[in-house]
Amino acid sequence: HVPDDVLLAVLLRTGMRGRNVLDLARDLLRQHRSLADLSRASLTELASIKSIKRVKALTLIAAFELGRRVRDEQLRDRPAIRSPEDVDRTVRPHAERETVEVFWVLPLNKKNRLIPRHPIEITRGILDASLVHPREVFEPAIRACSAAVILCHNHPSGDPTPSADDLAMTRRLIAAGRAVDIRVLDHVILGRAAEADSPRRYCSLRESGLISFEDPQE
């Protein structure tokens, strides 16, 4: 991991009399408190700094703008997850060849787009409420600054009917999510129905009404 001041120094390229380029980079970060604040500085503001001439200011503006465009492009490419059908479509390519139960978490941003672009595998094998630990489920969601998650696992038997352990696991994870302020929106269980439009292709625990996903205090 390259430090922020080193990356800025690469962009600035040269220092000034009495201050090397790394010192200038650190000065910039101190003046603007953070890299995020620096990225919002205008060309006029940057060019007015004694140690930063117009060419260096333009270089910084261009670098930050490229970073924003890359971020926006990545966000547009992430699939939107707004229904159990979306979960099925997103996770089934990962699940269709599995012969054991696999548990995934789908971290979502505020626009219900998947972050990162693929579901995250948490565990595989025989699943019960004790084997899927909340820390393992929510750690990647916290790291991704997720607003919510959707849980998903497969039933290799082909029958997506939830078991007692599935329900217990889901209740436990909903409670854990409330503790870290990340909502669990649904838990979708994938079956292996032969027909794409079969109603038994998957089971959404939210739609089934077997579990309440709402905070009782709301």
Tab-separated table of C-alpha atoms in Angstrom:
chain	number	residue	atom	x	y	z
A	1	HIS	CA	0.000	0.000	0.000
A	2	VAL	CA	1.633	3.241	-1.185
A	3	PRO	CA	1.072	6.159	1.250
A	4	ASP	CA	-0.964	9.164	0.079
A	5	ASP	CA	1.962	11.582	0.435
A	6	VAL	CA	4.163	9.409	-1.799
A	7	LEU	CA	1.500	9.222	-4.517
A	8	LEU	CA	1.071	12.999	-4.387
A	9	ALA	CA	4.831	13.451	-4.607
A	10	VAL	CA	4.878	11.381	-7.820
A	11	LEU	CA	2.305	13.753	-9.335
A	12	LEU	CA	4.078	16.902	-8.134
A	13	ARG	CA	7.441	15.575	-9.447
A	14	THR	CA	9.642	18.368	-8.030
A	15	GLY	CA	9.955	20.383	-4.862
A	16	MET	CA	11.126	23.939	-4.295
A	17	ARG	CA	14.040	25.659	-2.640
A	18	GLY	CA	14.310	24.364	0.917
A	19	ARG	CA	11.431	21.865	0.528
A	20	ASN	CA	11.686	18.531	-1.231
A	21	VAL	CA	8.726	17.129	-3.149
A	22	LEU	CA	7.672	14.781	-0.325
A	23	ASP	CA	7.563	17.730	2.081
A	24	LEU	CA	5.319	19.602	-0.377
A	25	ALA	CA	2.982	16.631	-0.629
A	26	ARG	CA	2.705	16.420	3.153
A	27	ASP	CA	2.089	20.172	3.389
A	28	LEU	CA	-0.813	19.834	0.942
A	29	LEU	CA	-2.391	17.032	2.939
A	30	ARG	CA	-2.042	18.976	6.190
A	31	GLN	CA	-3.561	22.118	4.674
A	32	HIS	CA	-6.562	20.227	3.285
A	33	ARG	CA	-6.915	17.782	6.232
A	34	SER	CA	-7.441	14.747	3.960
A	35	LEU	CA	-6.987	13.432	0.441
A	36	ALA	CA	-10.747	13.665	-0.094
A	37	ASP	CA	-10.770	17.372	0.813
A	38	LEU	CA	-7.764	17.996	-1.433
A	39	SER	CA	-9.572	16.303	-4.335
A	40	ARG	CA	-12.365	18.884	-4.047
A	41	ALA	CA	-10.025	21.902	-4.250
A	42	SER	CA	-10.478	24.099	-7.333
A	43	LEU	CA	-7.779	24.916	-9.870
A	44	THR	CA	-7.684	28.518	-8.635
A	45	GLU	CA	-7.304	27.396	-5.029
A	46	LEU	CA	-4.475	24.995	-5.817
A	47	ALA	CA	-2.654	27.395	-8.141
A	48	SER	CA	-2.731	30.101	-5.452
A	49	ILE	CA	-0.566	27.985	-3.122
A	50	LYS	CA	2.996	29.328	-3.186
A	51	SER	CA	4.649	25.953	-3.739
A	52	ILE	CA	2.161	24.795	-6.433
A	53	LYS	CA	2.359	26.339	-9.871
A	54	ARG	CA	-0.439	26.117	-12.438
A	55	VAL	CA	0.997	23.069	-14.228
A	56	LYS	CA	1.189	21.095	-10.974
A	57	ALA	CA	-2.305	22.234	-10.017
A	58	LEU	CA	-3.622	21.040	-13.393
A	59	THR	CA	-1.871	17.688	-12.905
A	60	LEU	CA	-3.576	17.193	-9.538
A	61	ILE	CA	-6.990	18.242	-10.886
A	62	ALA	CA	-6.625	15.808	-13.815
A	63	ALA	CA	-5.550	12.922	-11.553
A	64	PHE	CA	-8.479	13.407	-9.169
A	65	GLU	CA	-10.937	13.717	-12.070
A	66	LEU	CA	-9.654	10.468	-13.608
A	67	GLY	CA	-10.106	8.772	-10.235
A	68	ARG	CA	-13.709	9.994	-10.031
A	69	ARG	CA	-14.453	8.762	-13.543
A	70	VAL	CA	-13.016	5.320	-12.813
A	71	ARG	CA	-15.137	5.129	-9.641
A	72	ASP	CA	-18.295	6.203	-11.501
A	73	GLU	CA	-17.650	3.682	-14.272
A	74	GLN	CA	-17.188	0.882	-11.752
A	75	LEU	CA	-20.409	1.852	-9.973
A	76	ARG	CA	-22.357	1.785	-13.250
A	77	ASP	CA	-20.996	-1.694	-14.011
A	78	ARG	CA	-22.129	-3.162	-10.700
A	79	PRO	CA	-25.390	-5.096	-10.946
A	80	ALA	CA	-28.453	-3.671	-9.226
A	81	ILE	CA	-30.111	-6.090	-6.775
A	82	ARG	CA	-33.732	-5.121	-6.233
A	83	SER	CA	-35.576	-8.437	-6.133
A	84	PRO	CA	-35.107	-12.161	-5.400
A	85	GLU	CA	-34.973	-12.661	-9.180
A	86	ASP	CA	-31.924	-10.362	-9.288
A	87	VAL	CA	-30.284	-12.401	-6.520
A	88	ASP	CA	-31.023	-15.631	-8.395
A	89	ARG	CA	-29.606	-14.239	-11.633
A	90	THR	CA	-26.478	-12.951	-9.899
A	91	VAL	CA	-25.632	-15.926	-7.682
A	92	ARG	CA	-26.844	-18.892	-9.748
A	93	PRO	CA	-23.773	-18.937	-12.039
A	94	HIS	CA	-21.704	-19.478	-8.884
A	95	ALA	CA	-24.091	-22.044	-7.410
A	96	GLU	CA	-25.242	-24.217	-10.293
A	97	ARG	CA	-22.280	-26.638	-10.206
A	98	GLU	CA	-22.012	-26.856	-6.428
A	99	THR	CA	-22.660	-30.210	-4.775
A	100	VAL	CA	-22.416	-28.800	-1.236
A	101	GLU	CA	-24.158	-25.914	0.458
A	102	VAL	CA	-22.387	-22.587	-0.031
A	103	PHE	CA	-23.271	-19.356	1.786
A	104	TRP	CA	-22.791	-15.957	0.125
A	105	VAL	CA	-23.286	-12.375	1.233
A	106	LEU	CA	-24.164	-9.616	-1.238
A	107	PRO	CA	-23.061	-6.204	0.124
A	108	LEU	CA	-25.094	-3.345	-1.383
A	109	ASN	CA	-24.626	0.407	-1.563
A	110	LYS	CA	-27.442	2.914	-1.005
A	111	LYS	CA	-28.630	2.417	-4.595
A	112	ASN	CA	-28.823	-1.355	-4.118
A	113	ARG	CA	-25.819	-1.972	-6.351
A	114	LEU	CA	-23.547	-4.869	-5.507
A	115	ILE	CA	-20.172	-3.927	-4.020
A	116	PRO	CA	-17.881	-5.537	-5.032
A	117	ARG	CA	-19.193	-6.797	-8.378
A	118	HIS	CA	-19.575	-10.419	-7.270
A	119	PRO	CA	-21.197	-12.156	-4.290
A	120	ILE	CA	-18.739	-12.974	-1.506
A	121	GLU	CA	-18.462	-16.608	-0.452
A	122	ILE	CA	-18.506	-16.937	3.333
A	123	THR	CA	-18.488	-20.682	3.946
A	124	ARG	CA	-19.182	-24.019	2.297
A	125	GLY	CA	-20.300	-27.419	3.536
A	126	ILE	CA	-23.174	-28.372	5.812
A	127	LEU	CA	-24.698	-25.122	7.053
A	128	ASP	CA	-26.325	-24.546	10.395
A	129	ALA	CA	-26.918	-21.501	12.537
A	130	SER	CA	-23.639	-21.941	14.423
A	131	LEU	CA	-21.355	-22.325	11.390
A	132	VAL	CA	-22.161	-18.982	9.720
A	133	HIS	CA	-20.578	-16.455	12.070
A	134	PRO	CA	-21.871	-12.845	11.970
A	135	ARG	CA	-18.305	-11.499	12.009
A	136	GLU	CA	-17.496	-13.323	8.758
A	137	VAL	CA	-20.723	-12.128	7.150
A	138	PHE	CA	-20.505	-8.466	8.096
A	139	GLU	CA	-16.743	-7.896	7.950
A	140	PRO	CA	-16.685	-7.595	4.110
A	141	ALA	CA	-19.861	-5.486	4.256
A	142	ILE	CA	-18.289	-3.081	6.758
A	143	ARG	CA	-15.087	-2.943	4.703
A	144	ALA	CA	-17.128	-2.048	1.608
A	145	CYS	CA	-19.124	0.610	3.550
A	146	SER	CA	-22.324	-1.219	2.657
A	147	ALA	CA	-25.714	0.174	3.511
A	148	ALA	CA	-27.337	-3.278	3.447
A	149	VAL	CA	-26.737	-6.918	2.588
A	150	ILE	CA	-28.659	-9.806	1.109
A	151	LEU	CA	-27.895	-13.329	2.280
A	152	CYS	CA	-27.967	-16.272	-0.091
A	153	HIS	CA	-27.181	-19.966	-0.033
A	154	ASN	CA	-27.984	-22.986	-2.137
A	155	HIS	CA	-29.718	-26.285	-1.468
A	156	PRO	CA	-27.968	-28.886	-3.640
A	157	SER	CA	-30.930	-31.223	-3.091
A	158	GLY	CA	-32.895	-28.925	-5.388
A	159	ASP	CA	-35.612	-28.078	-2.859
A	160	PRO	CA	-35.265	-24.450	-1.683
A	161	THR	CA	-37.648	-24.899	1.252
A	162	PRO	CA	-35.975	-23.288	4.292
A	163	SER	CA	-34.974	-25.540	7.173
A	164	ALA	CA	-35.240	-24.696	10.869
A	165	ASP	CA	-31.496	-23.968	10.830
A	166	ASP	CA	-31.953	-21.607	7.863
A	167	LEU	CA	-34.550	-19.630	9.816
A	168	ALA	CA	-32.464	-19.577	13.005
A	169	MET	CA	-29.386	-18.470	11.079
A	170	THR	CA	-31.298	-15.672	9.386
A	171	ARG	CA	-32.783	-14.335	12.627
A	172	ARG	CA	-29.325	-14.329	14.195
A	173	LEU	CA	-27.797	-12.422	11.279
A	174	ILE	CA	-30.643	-9.879	11.140
A	175	ALA	CA	-30.006	-9.097	14.823
A	176	ALA	CA	-26.244	-8.863	14.246
A	177	GLY	CA	-26.818	-6.532	11.300
A	178	ARG	CA	-28.855	-4.164	13.460
A	179	ALA	CA	-25.977	-4.057	15.946
A	180	VAL	CA	-23.578	-2.780	13.245
A	181	ASP	CA	-26.207	-0.649	11.448
A	182	ILE	CA	-26.295	-2.789	8.290
A	183	ARG	CA	-29.738	-3.969	7.225
A	184	VAL	CA	-30.339	-7.532	6.116
A	185	LEU	CA	-32.836	-7.104	3.275
A	186	ASP	CA	-33.513	-10.753	2.442
A	187	HIS	CA	-32.185	-14.291	2.538
A	188	VAL	CA	-32.655	-16.126	-0.744
A	189	ILE	CA	-32.276	-19.898	-0.917
A	190	LEU	CA	-31.493	-21.295	-4.345
A	191	GLY	CA	-32.870	-24.628	-5.495
A	192	ARG	CA	-32.071	-26.533	-8.679
A	193	ALA	CA	-35.359	-26.327	-10.584
A	194	ALA	CA	-35.072	-27.453	-14.184
A	195	GLU	CA	-37.403	-24.792	-15.545
A	196	ALA	CA	-36.224	-21.182	-15.456
A	197	ASP	CA	-39.716	-19.921	-14.602
A	198	SER	CA	-40.426	-22.535	-11.939
A	199	PRO	CA	-41.794	-21.041	-8.703
A	200	ARG	CA	-39.556	-23.504	-6.811
A	201	ARG	CA	-36.367	-22.192	-8.402
A	202	TYR	CA	-35.646	-20.241	-5.219
A	203	CYS	CA	-37.214	-19.162	-1.943
A	204	SER	CA	-37.113	-15.599	-0.646
A	205	LEU	CA	-37.522	-15.606	3.127
A	206	ARG	CA	-38.791	-12.027	2.996
A	207	GLU	CA	-41.490	-12.909	0.475
A	208	SER	CA	-42.376	-16.117	2.311
A	209	GLY	CA	-43.309	-14.156	5.451
A	210	LEU	CA	-41.600	-16.759	7.650
A	211	ILE	CA	-39.296	-14.106	9.103
A	212	SER	CA	-39.661	-10.375	9.736
A	213	PHE	CA	-36.772	-8.351	8.358
A	214	GLU	CA	-38.048	-5.085	9.803
A	215	ASP	CA	-36.683	-3.488	12.938
A	216	PRO	CA	-39.429	-3.790	15.595
A	217	GLN	CA	-38.460	-0.326	16.892
A	218	GLU	CA	-39.255	1.329	13.534
